[in-house]
Each structure stands twice: as C-alpha cells, then as structure tokens.
XYZ file of C-alpha atoms in Angstrom:
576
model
C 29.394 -55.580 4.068
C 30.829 -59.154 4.237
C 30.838 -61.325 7.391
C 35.037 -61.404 6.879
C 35.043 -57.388 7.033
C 32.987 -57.071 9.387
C 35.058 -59.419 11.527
C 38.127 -57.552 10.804
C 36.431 -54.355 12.629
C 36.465 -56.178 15.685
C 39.834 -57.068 15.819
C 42.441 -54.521 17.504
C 44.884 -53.334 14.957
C 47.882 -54.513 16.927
C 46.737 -58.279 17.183
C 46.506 -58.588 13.732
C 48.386 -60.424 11.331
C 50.664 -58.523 8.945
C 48.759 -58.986 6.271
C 45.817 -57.361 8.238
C 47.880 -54.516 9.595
C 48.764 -53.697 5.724
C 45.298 -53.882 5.084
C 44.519 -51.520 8.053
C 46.957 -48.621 6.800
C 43.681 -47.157 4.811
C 41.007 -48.415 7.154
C 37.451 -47.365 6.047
C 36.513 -48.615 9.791
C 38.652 -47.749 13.068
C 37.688 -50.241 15.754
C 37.563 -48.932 19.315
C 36.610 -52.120 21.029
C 32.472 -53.351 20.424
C 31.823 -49.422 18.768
C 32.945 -48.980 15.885
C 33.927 -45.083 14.886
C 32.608 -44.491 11.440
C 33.802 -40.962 10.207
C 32.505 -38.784 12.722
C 29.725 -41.188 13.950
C 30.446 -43.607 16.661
C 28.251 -46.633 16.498
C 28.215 -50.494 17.773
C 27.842 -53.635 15.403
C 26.873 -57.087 16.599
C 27.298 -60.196 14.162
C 25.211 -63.433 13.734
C 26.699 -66.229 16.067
C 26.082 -68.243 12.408
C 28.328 -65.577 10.477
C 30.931 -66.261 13.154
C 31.017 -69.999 13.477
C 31.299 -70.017 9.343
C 34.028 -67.851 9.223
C 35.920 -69.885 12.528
C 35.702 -73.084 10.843
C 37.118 -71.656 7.293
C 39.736 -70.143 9.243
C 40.496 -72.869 11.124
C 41.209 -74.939 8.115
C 43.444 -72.238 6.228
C 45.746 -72.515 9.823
C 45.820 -76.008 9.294
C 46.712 -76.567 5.441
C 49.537 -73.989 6.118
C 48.146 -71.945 3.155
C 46.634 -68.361 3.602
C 44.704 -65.777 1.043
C 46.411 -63.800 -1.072
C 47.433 -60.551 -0.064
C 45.215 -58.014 0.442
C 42.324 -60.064 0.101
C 40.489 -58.575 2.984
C 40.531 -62.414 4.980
C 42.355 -63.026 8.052
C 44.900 -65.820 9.008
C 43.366 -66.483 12.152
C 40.535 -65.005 14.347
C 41.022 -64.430 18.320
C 37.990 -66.797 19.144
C 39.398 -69.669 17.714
C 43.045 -69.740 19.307
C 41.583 -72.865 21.510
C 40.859 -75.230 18.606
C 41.753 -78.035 17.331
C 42.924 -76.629 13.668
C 43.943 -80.297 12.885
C 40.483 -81.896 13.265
C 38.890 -79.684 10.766
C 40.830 -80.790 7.727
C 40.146 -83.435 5.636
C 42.976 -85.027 3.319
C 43.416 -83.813 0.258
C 41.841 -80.772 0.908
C 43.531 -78.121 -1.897
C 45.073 -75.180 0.689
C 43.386 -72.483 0.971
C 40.036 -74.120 0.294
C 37.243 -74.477 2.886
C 36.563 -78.041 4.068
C 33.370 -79.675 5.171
C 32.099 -79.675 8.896
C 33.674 -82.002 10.646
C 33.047 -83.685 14.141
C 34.172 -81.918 17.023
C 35.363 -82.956 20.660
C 33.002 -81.918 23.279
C 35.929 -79.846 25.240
C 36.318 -77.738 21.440
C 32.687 -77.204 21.414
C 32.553 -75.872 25.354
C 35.816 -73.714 24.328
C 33.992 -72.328 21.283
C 30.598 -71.505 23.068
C 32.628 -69.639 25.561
C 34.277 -67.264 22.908
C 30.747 -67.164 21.281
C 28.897 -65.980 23.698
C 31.000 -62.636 24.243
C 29.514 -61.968 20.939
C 26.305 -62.947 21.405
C 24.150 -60.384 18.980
C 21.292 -58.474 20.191
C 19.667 -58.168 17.074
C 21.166 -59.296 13.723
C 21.041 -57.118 10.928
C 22.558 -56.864 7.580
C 23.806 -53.641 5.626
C 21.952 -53.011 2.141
C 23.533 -49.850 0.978
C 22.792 -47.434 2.921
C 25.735 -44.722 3.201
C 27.065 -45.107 6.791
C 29.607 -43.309 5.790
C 27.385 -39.861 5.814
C 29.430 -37.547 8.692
C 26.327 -35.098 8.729
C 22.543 -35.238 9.369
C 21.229 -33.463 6.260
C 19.732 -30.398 6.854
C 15.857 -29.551 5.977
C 14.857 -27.398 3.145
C 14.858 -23.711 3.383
C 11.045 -22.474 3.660
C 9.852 -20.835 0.489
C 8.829 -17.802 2.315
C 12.229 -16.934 2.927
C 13.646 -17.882 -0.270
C 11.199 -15.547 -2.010
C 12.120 -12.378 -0.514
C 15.734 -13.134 -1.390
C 14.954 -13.434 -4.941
C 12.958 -10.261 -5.334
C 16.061 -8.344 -3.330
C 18.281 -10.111 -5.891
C 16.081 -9.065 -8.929
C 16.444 -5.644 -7.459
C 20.012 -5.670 -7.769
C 20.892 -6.904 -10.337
C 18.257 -4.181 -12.463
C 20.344 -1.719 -10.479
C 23.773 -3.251 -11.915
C 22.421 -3.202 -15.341
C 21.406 0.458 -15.104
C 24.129 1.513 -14.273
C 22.746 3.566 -10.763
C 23.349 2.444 -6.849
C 20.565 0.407 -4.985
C 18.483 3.004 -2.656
C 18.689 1.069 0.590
C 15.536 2.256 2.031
C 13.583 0.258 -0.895
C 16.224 -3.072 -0.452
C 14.748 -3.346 2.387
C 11.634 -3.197 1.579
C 11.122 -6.286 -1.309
C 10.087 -8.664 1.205
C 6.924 -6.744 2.299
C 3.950 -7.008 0.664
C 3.516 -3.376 -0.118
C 6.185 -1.006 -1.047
C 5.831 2.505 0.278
C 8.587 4.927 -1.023
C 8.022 8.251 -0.458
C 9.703 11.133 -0.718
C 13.252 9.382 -1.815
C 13.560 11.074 -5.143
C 14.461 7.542 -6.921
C 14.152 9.352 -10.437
C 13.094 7.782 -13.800
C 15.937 5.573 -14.081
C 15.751 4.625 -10.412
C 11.558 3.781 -11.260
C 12.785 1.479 -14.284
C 14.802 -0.406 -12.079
C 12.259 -0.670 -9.554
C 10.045 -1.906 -12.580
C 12.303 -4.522 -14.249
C 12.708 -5.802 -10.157
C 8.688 -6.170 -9.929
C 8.059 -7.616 -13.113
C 7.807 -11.810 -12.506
C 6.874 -10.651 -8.511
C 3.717 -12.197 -7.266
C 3.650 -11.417 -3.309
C 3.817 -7.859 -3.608
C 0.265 -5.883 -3.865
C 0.258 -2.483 -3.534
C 3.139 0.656 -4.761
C 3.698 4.153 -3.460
C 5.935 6.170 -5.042
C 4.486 9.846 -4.004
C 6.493 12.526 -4.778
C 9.925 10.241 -5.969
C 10.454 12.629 -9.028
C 9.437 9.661 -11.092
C 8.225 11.972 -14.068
C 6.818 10.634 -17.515
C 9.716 8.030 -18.278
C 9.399 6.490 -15.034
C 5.306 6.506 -15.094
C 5.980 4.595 -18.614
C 8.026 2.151 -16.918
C 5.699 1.552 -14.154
C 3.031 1.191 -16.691
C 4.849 -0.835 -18.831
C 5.428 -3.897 -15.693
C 1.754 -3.099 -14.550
C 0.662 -4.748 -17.701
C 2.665 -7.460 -16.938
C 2.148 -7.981 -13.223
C -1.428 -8.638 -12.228
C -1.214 -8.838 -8.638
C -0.759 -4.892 -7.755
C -3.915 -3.375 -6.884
C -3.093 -0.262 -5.816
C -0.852 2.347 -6.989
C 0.269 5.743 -5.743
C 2.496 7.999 -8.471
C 1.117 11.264 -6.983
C 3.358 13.968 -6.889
C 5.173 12.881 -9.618
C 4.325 15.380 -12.289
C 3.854 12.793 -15.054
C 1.917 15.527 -17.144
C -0.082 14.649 -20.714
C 2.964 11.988 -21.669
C 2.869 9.890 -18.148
C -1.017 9.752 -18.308
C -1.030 8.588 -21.852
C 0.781 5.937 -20.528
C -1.463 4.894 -17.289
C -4.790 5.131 -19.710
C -3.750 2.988 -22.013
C -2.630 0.345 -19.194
C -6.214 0.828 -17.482
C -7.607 0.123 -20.341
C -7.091 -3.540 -20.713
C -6.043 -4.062 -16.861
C -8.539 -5.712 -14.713
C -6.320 -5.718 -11.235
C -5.990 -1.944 -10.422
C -8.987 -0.718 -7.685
C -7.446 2.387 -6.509
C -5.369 5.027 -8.435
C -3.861 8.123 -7.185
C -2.385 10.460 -9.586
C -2.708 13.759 -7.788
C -0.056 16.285 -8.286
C 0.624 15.475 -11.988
C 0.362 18.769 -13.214
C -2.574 17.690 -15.456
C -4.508 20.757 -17.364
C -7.690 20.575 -19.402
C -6.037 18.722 -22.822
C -5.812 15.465 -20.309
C -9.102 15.205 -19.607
C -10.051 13.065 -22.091
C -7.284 10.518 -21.503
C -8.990 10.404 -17.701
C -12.019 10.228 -19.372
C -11.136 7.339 -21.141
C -10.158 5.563 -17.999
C -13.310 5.818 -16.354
C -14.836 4.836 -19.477
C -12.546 2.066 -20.523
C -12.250 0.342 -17.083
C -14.772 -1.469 -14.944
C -12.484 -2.460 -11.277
C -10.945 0.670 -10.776
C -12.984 2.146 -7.367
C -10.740 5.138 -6.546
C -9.432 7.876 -8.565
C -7.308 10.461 -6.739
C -7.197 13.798 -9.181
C -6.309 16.374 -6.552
C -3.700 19.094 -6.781
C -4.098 19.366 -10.634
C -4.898 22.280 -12.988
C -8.481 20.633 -14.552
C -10.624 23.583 -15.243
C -13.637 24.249 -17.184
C -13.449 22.763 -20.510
C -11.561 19.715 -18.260
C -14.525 19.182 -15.670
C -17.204 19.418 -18.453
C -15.394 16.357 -20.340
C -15.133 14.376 -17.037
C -18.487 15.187 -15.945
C -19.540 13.027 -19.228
C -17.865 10.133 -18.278
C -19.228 10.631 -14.424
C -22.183 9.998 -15.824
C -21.452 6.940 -17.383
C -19.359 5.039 -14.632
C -21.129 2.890 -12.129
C -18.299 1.332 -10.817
C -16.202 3.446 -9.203
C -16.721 4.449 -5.685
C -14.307 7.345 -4.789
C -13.541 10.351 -6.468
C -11.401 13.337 -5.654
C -11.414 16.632 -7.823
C -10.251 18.765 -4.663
C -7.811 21.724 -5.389
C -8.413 22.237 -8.646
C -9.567 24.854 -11.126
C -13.436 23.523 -11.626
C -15.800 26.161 -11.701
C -18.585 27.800 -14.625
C -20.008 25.049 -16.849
C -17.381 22.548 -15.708
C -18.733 22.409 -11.833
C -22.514 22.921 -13.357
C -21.471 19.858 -15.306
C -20.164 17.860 -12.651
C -23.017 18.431 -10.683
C -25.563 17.585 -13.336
C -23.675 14.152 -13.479
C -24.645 13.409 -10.060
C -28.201 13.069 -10.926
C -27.293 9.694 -13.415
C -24.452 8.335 -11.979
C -25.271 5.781 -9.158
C -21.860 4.018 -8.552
C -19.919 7.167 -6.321
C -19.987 6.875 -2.852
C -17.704 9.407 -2.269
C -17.487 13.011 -3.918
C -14.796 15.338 -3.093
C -14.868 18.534 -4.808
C -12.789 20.836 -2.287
C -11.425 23.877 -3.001
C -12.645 24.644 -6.374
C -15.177 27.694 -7.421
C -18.480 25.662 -6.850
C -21.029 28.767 -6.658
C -24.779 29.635 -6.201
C -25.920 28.333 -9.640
C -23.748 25.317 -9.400
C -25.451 24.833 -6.008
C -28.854 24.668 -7.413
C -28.288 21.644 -9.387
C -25.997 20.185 -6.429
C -28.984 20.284 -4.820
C -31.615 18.502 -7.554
C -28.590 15.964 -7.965
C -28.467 15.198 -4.260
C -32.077 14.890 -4.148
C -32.451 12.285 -7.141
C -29.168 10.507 -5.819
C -29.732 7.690 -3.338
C -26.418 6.206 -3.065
C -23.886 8.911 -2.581
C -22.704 8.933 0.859
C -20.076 11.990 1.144
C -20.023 15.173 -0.531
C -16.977 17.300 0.579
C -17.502 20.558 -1.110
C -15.800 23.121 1.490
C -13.682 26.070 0.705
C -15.678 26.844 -2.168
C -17.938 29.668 -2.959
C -20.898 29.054 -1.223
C -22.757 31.663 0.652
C -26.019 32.141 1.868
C -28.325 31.973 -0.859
C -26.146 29.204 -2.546
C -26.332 27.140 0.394
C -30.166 27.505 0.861
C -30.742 26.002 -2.647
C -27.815 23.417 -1.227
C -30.014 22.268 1.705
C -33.167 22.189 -0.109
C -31.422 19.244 -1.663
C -30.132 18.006 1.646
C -33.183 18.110 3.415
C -34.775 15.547 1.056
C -31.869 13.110 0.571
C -32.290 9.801 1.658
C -28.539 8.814 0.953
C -26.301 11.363 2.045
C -24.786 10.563 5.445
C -21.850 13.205 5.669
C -22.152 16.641 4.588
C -18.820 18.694 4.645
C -19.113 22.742 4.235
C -16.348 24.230 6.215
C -14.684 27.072 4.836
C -17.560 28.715 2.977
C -19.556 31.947 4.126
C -21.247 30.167 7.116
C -21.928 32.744 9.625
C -23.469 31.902 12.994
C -26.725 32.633 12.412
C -26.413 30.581 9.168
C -24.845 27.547 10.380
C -28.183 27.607 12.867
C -30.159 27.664 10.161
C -28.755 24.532 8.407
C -28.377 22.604 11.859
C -32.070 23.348 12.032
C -32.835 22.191 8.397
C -31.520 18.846 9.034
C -33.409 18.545 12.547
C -36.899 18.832 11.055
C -36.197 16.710 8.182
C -37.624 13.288 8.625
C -35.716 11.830 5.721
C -32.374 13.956 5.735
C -29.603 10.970 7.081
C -27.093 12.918 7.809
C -24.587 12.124 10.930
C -21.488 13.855 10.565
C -21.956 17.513 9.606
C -18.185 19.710 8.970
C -18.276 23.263 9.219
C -14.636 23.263 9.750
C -13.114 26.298 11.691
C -16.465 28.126 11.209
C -17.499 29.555 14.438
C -20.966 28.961 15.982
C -22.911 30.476 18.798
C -23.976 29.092 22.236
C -27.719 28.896 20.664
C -26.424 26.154 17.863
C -24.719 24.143 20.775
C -28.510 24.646 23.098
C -29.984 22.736 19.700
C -27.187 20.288 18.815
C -27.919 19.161 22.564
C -31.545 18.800 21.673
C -31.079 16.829 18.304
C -28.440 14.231 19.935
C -30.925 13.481 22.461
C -33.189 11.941 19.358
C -30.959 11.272 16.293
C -27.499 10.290 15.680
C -25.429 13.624 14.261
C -22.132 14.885 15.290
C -21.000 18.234 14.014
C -17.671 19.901 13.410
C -16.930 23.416 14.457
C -14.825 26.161 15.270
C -14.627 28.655 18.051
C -17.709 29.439 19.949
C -18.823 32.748 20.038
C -21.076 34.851 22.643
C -24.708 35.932 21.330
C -23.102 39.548 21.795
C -20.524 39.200 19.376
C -22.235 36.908 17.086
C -24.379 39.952 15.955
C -21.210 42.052 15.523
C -19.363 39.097 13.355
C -22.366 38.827 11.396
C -20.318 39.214 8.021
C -17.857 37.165 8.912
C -17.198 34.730 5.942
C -14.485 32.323 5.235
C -11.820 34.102 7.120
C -13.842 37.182 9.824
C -10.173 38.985 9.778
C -10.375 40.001 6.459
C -12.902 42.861 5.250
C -15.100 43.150 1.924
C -13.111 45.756 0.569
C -9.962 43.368 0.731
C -11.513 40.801 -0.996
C -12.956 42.847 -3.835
C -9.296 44.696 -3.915
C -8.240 40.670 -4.583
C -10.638 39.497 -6.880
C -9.881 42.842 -9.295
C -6.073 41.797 -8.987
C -6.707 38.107 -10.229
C -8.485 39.384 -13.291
C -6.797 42.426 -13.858
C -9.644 44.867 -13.208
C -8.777 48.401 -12.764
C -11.929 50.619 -10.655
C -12.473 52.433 -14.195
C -13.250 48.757 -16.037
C -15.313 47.801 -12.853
C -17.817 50.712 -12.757
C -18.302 50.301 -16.946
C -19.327 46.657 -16.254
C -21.783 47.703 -13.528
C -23.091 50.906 -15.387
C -25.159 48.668 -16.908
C -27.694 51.605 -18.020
C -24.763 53.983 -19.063
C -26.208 56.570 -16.658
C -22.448 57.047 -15.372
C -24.010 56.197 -11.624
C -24.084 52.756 -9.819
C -26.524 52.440 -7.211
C -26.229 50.395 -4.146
C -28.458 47.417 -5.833
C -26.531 47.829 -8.778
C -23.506 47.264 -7.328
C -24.929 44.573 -5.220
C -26.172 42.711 -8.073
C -23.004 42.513 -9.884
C -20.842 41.460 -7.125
C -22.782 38.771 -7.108
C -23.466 38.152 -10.483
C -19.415 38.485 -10.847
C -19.166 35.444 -8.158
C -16.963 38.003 -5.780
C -16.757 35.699 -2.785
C -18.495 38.648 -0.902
C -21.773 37.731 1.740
C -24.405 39.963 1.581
C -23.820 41.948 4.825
C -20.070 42.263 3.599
C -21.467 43.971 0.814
C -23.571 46.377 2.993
C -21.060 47.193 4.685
C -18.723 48.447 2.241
C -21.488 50.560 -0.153
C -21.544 52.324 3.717
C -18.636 53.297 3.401
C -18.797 53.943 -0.609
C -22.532 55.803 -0.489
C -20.675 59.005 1.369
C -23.122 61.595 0.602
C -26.433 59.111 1.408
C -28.079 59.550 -2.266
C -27.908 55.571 -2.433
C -25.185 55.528 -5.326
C -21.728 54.509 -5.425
C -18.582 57.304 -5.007
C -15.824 55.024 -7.444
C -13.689 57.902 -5.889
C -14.348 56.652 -2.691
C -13.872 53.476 -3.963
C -10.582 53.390 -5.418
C -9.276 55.045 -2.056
C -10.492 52.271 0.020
C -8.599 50.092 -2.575
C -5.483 51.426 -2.307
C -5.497 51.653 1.560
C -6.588 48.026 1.941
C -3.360 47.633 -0.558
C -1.078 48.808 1.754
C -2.609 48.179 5.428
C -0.772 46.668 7.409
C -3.304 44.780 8.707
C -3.528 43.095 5.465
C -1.903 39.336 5.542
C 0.641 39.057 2.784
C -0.025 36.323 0.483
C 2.612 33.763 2.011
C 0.224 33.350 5.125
C-alpha cells in the first residue's frame, strides 16, 4: 500500500476534497476514525511520522503552485495536518506545478505547529504491507480429518454400486461402511444386493472382517464376494454361512483360497454341500497355508465326503479349528477322520457333533488321541457312543497328555457310566482334562461325592444334567440319550430310516437259517447294525420278545410291540 493511500484512509470522507470524495464512491477502505473497517474485519493502522512529513511537504507545495494531480490519481489536494503551514515557504521558483520541491527552511512557529499535528499520529510500531490479502473476510477453516472423510467415501461407493444395479440401498448396511467389520445378517440382500456390496468393498482398506449369514446370497453372490476377495487383501474373516452356495459357490471360494494369503477364518456352514464337494474343500486345506478356521457344519458330507477330507486332515498343519458337526459322517468316512488325527498336529480344535461316530470309530478315536499331543478339544456328543464305544474312547483319554476338554453329552451315558469315566480321569496321572460335558445327561449323588473329592486336588469342572437319587438311578439304568423313549421305539425308528420291514430284519439276523433268533443273536446284530440301543435297552426288550422263556426271539411278538410303539401316544411326534 502507498504512504498517499494509506493517508487517504485516515481522512473522513466528508473533509475531503472532491476529487477524493469521487475517489471514495468505490472505497476498498471505509475509515471509521484511527480503525480502519476492512470487509468484515475491523483493524487500526499507524503510519511512519517519516511517511507523513514526506507526503506534508509534497502537498504543501502542490497548494502552493496552484496545480493539483490529475484526477483520480489516488493523491490529495491537501492533508488536515498541514492546514497551519506556510504553503508559500516551501516552493522554490520555477518549480514546474505539480512537481515536488526540495526541503526548504522552516520557521520555528511552522515546525512547533507541525510537531503538534504529528504527534496525534505518533506510530506504535511501523510496519509495511507486502501482499498479504487483508482483504480475506474469513479465518480459513482446518482440514477435515481423514478418518471422517473415509467413511464417507466407502458410503458413497456403496451408492453409487446400488445406482448402477439398478436395486435400493439396504439401510441397515449404509450404516454400517464406517465400521470396521460388517455384520449383516439375516437381511436377505440377494445376489444382486451381494454384487453391490462387492463392487462397494473393492478399493476399501479399513474394513476387516464380513458376515453375511443367511442373506440368500446363493452362488452368484458367493462369486461376487470371491471375485473382490481377490482383490481386497485386508478381510480376514468371512462368514457366507447359510447361504446355500452349493458345488458352484464353493468352486468359487477354492479357487480364491488358493492364491489368497489374508483369509484366517472361513465359515461356510449351511451351504448345502454333499459328498461331490469334498474335494474342492479338500483342495482348500491343501492349497492354503493362513486359513485357521473352517466352519463345515449343517452340510450333507457323508461317507465318501469325510474319507476325502480326512486325507487332506492329514496333511494340514496349519489350521487350528475345524467343525464337521451336523453332518452325515459315519462308516469309513468317521474311521477316516479319526485315523487322521493320529498325523495331523496343527488342530486344536475338533468338532465332530452330531454325526454317526460309533464303537469301531471310537477305537481309533482313541489310538489317535493317544498319539496326538496338541489337540485341545474334541466335541464328539450326540453321536453313537455307548458303553463299550466309550471304554475304548477313554482308554485313549486316560493317556493323553494334550486333551484339555472332552465333550460327550448326548450319547448313552448312564449314571453309573458317567461314574465310571469321572473315575478314569481321576486316577490318571497324565489325563489333562478340565472341562468335562456330559450335557443334559443325568448323574447320581455318588458322581457329585467324587467330583468333590477330585476338585479338592486337580483342576476339572464337569457339565451335567439332572441329579438323580441312588434309588432311581438303578431303575433308569437304560436310560440313553433321551430316558423317555424305550428300546422298542428306537428300533421301530431305525427300521423306518432304512426301510426294514420285521420279515427283512429276522432274515438278516437268522444268520444260521435255523428260522430262530436267539437272545445273543439278536443282541449281536443290533449292535453289529449300529442301532443306537445300550445294552440293558436291549435286555429289556428280548424280555418282552422271549414270551415263552426258551431264550429265542417271538418276531410275532415283535412286530406287535412295533406297531403299538407306532401309534402310542406316548410316542413324541417327530416335530419335537
């Protein structure tokens, strides 16, 4: 700013010249005494006492030539602090008007007047302006925080993959893209809705884990998922259970696992995968060395589908949870599984759950557990385990060094029998076990007498049901996985599931064609047949089937008992 304009700021509008006041029409400065309003900022200036006596005496000697500037120059024709001077004494002869003359000699009453005017304008501090836009009317404001801008991106991404399907944003997920995880369950997004979500998550970097159980996602929508998995590498775990992806969705995941190095935990229960899929889940445990959970429950893997995993069990030291519960694994496919124990030593965690697990499968449970120091949890309850099965079961136990929870509920555990394994692990000096599940299996008062005594020496807490009188302990004796139902119930069930009629049952048992079963006969077939059927059970109904007490078995008799435990009311229906 120049020492003339900055002069003109300080002089009211109405005591200027008209040259001034034309000037002033589009003032950039509106003077309001010393402060100075500068847009919406209110400030003061203060001028050099040098700036001022400069610009009085060129002033002075404009007045006195009778010449001013041009018109809107920006000078003034005379400045209120110099009213009191003598113009004449600063001009020189033949000074051209309008021109600045040297200093000249002043009276000492002009200087006295001039120091006066001066020193109302004394500066505090002299400064000069270098640029800097004082005409700014606003502070400006600081920059937004990434961690906010982020989250509006990924909602934005969102959208706009909406938009270009074609489909409506779910709200519930919207909300949900500034998290870290997204958990979306139950909201029945569909494929297209899972494509979107995909094409939304596919430059995302903040986000870490997915659930999308039971969203009706299907194959397309696993393939999409897939598809931005191989893109993104910073999910790490992923939930598409319930989904029902089937053989097309899996192809999909395997082939993903097989080059992705991110993924540790993988649940893909409920995706209605049968025995043909195995191998692409074999493939994944072969194929991929970070995964360390794989959720399989709720599936339809049988047989020829546990033998192929079991192979690949084997083989895998990396993963460290596995869940095969509530599926179809039974014959050489649980015999395999079990066998795999014995080699693999990366599981932690084995959960084999309501499957058909049975005596000889039990035997090599037992070697496996033995020779395997470093699984931890083996959940095999609600399989068909009973008393012999479990004995070879606990010989196993008994010797482990590495198994620390043990979880049997559900199986034939009578009282009596569930004393007998407490017992087992009490003597064992190497058996580690500390949480032992019998589930809603009852006990007596005797197992609580020694679960006292073994707490007061080892850690172990135990799971159990009801507890039960000595008295009628002895008379629930037979009571297996569920005491309301009898033996000849369950036999009546297991003929219905394979389509036995009493006529087919007594050829298979008739072993010697003698047209007679006897009681140890029938005994050994029931058991041979894996009937989920204790031994006392059994008793109990050749009882009722040897009628005439010659020790063999009236199929008349038989079929009777059939058809009343068929229609007894006391029968559950299968809904309950």
């Amino acid at each position: 700013m120049g020492n003339t304009q900055a002069l003109q700021t300080l002089v009211p509008i109405q005591e200027r010249p008209p040259a001034m006041q034309s000037n002033a029409s589009k003032p950039a400065f509106i003077s309001t005494g010393k402060e100075v309003q500068i847009g919406s900022k209110a400030a003061t200036l203060y001028l050099s006492s040098s700036s001022l006596k400069l610009h009085d005496k060129r002033c002075s000697s404009r007045e006195s030539s009778g010449a001013g500037l041009p018109h809107g120059t920006g000078s003034v024709s005379q400045s209120p602090v110099q009213s009191d001077i003598d113009r004449d004494s600063l001009v020189k002869p033949g000074t051209a008007p309008g021109r600045s003359t040297a200093y000249s000699r002043r009276s000492l009453e002009d200087d006295k007047n001039l120091s006066q005017d001066l020193s109302r304008l004394q500066p505090i501090r002299e400064f000069t302006f270098t640029g800097y836009d004082i005409m700014a009317d606003k502070t400006p404001e600081p920059p937004e925080p990434e961690e906010e801008i982020q989250p509006r991106k990924r909602l934005q991404a969102y959208l706009d993959s909406c938009s270009h399907l074609g489909i409506t944003p779910v709200t519930y997920l919207s909300k949900q893209m500034s998290n870290k995880g997204i958990v979306m369950r139950n909201h029945s997004i569909g494929p297209v809705g899972a494509r979107a979500l995909a094409i939304a998550l596919l430059s995302n970097d903040s986000i870490t884990s997915l659930d999308l159980e039971d969203d009706g996602i299907e194959a397309e929508g696993a393939i999409a998922i897939a598809e931005m998995l191989e893109i993104n590498q910073n999910i790490t775990d992923v939930n598409i259970s319930e989904n029902c992806i089937g053989t097309k969705g899996l192809r999909a995941i395997s082939k993903l696992m097989a080059n992705n190095s991110v993924i540790q935990s993988l649940d893909m229960s409920g995706s209605n995968l049968v025995d043909n899929d195995a191998h692409f889940l074999a493939d994944i445990l072969k194929n991929n060395s970070t995964l360390k959970e794989l959720i399989l429950s709720h599936n339809g893997i049988s047989e020829q589908g546990g033998y192929i995993l079991a192979t690949a069990i084997a083989n895998n030291d990396t993963l460290r949870i596995l869940d095969l519960s509530w599926n179809h694994l039974r014959g050489k496919g649980s015999l395999a599984i079990a066998a795999s124990l014995q080699k693999n030593i990366g599981l932690r965690k084995l959960d084999v759950a309501w499957n058909g697990f049975a005596k000889n499968d039990a035997i090599v449970l037992g070697k496996s557990i033995k020779e395997n120091t470093t699984l931890k949890e083996l959940d095999i309850s609600h399989n068909r385990l009973e008393k012999e099965a479990l004995g070879f079961l606990m010989q196993g136990v008994k010797d482990s060094d590495g198994l620390e929870i043990l979880r049997l509920g559900g199986n034939c555990i009578t009282p009596d029998l569930a004393m007998v394994i407490l017992t087992c692990i009490g003597q064992s000096e190497t058996c580690r076990i500390n949480l032992l599940d019998f589930g809603s299996n009852e006990v007596d008062e005797n197992f609580l007498t020694l679960l006292d005594d073994l707490q007061s020496t080892k850690t172990l807490n135990v799971v159990y049901g009801q507890v039960i009188k000595r008295d009628n302990a002895r008379d629930r004796k037979g009571d297996g996985i569920d005491g309301n139902l009898d033996a000849t119930y369950e036999l009546y069930k297991y003929m219905n599931e394979h389509n036995y009629r009493v006529i087919d049952l007594m050829k298979w048992l008739d072993k010697d064609g003698s047209m007679s079963v006897s009681r140890e006969e029938f005994k050994r077939g029931m058991i041979t047949a894996e009937v989920p059927l204790t031994e006392h059970q059994l008793d109990v109904m050749l009882d009722k089937l040897d009628t005439d007490g010659d020790g063999e078995v009236d199929f008349a008799k038989l079929e009777k008992l059939l058809n009343e435990s068929c229609s007894s009311e006391n029968v559950p229906s299968e809904d309950n």
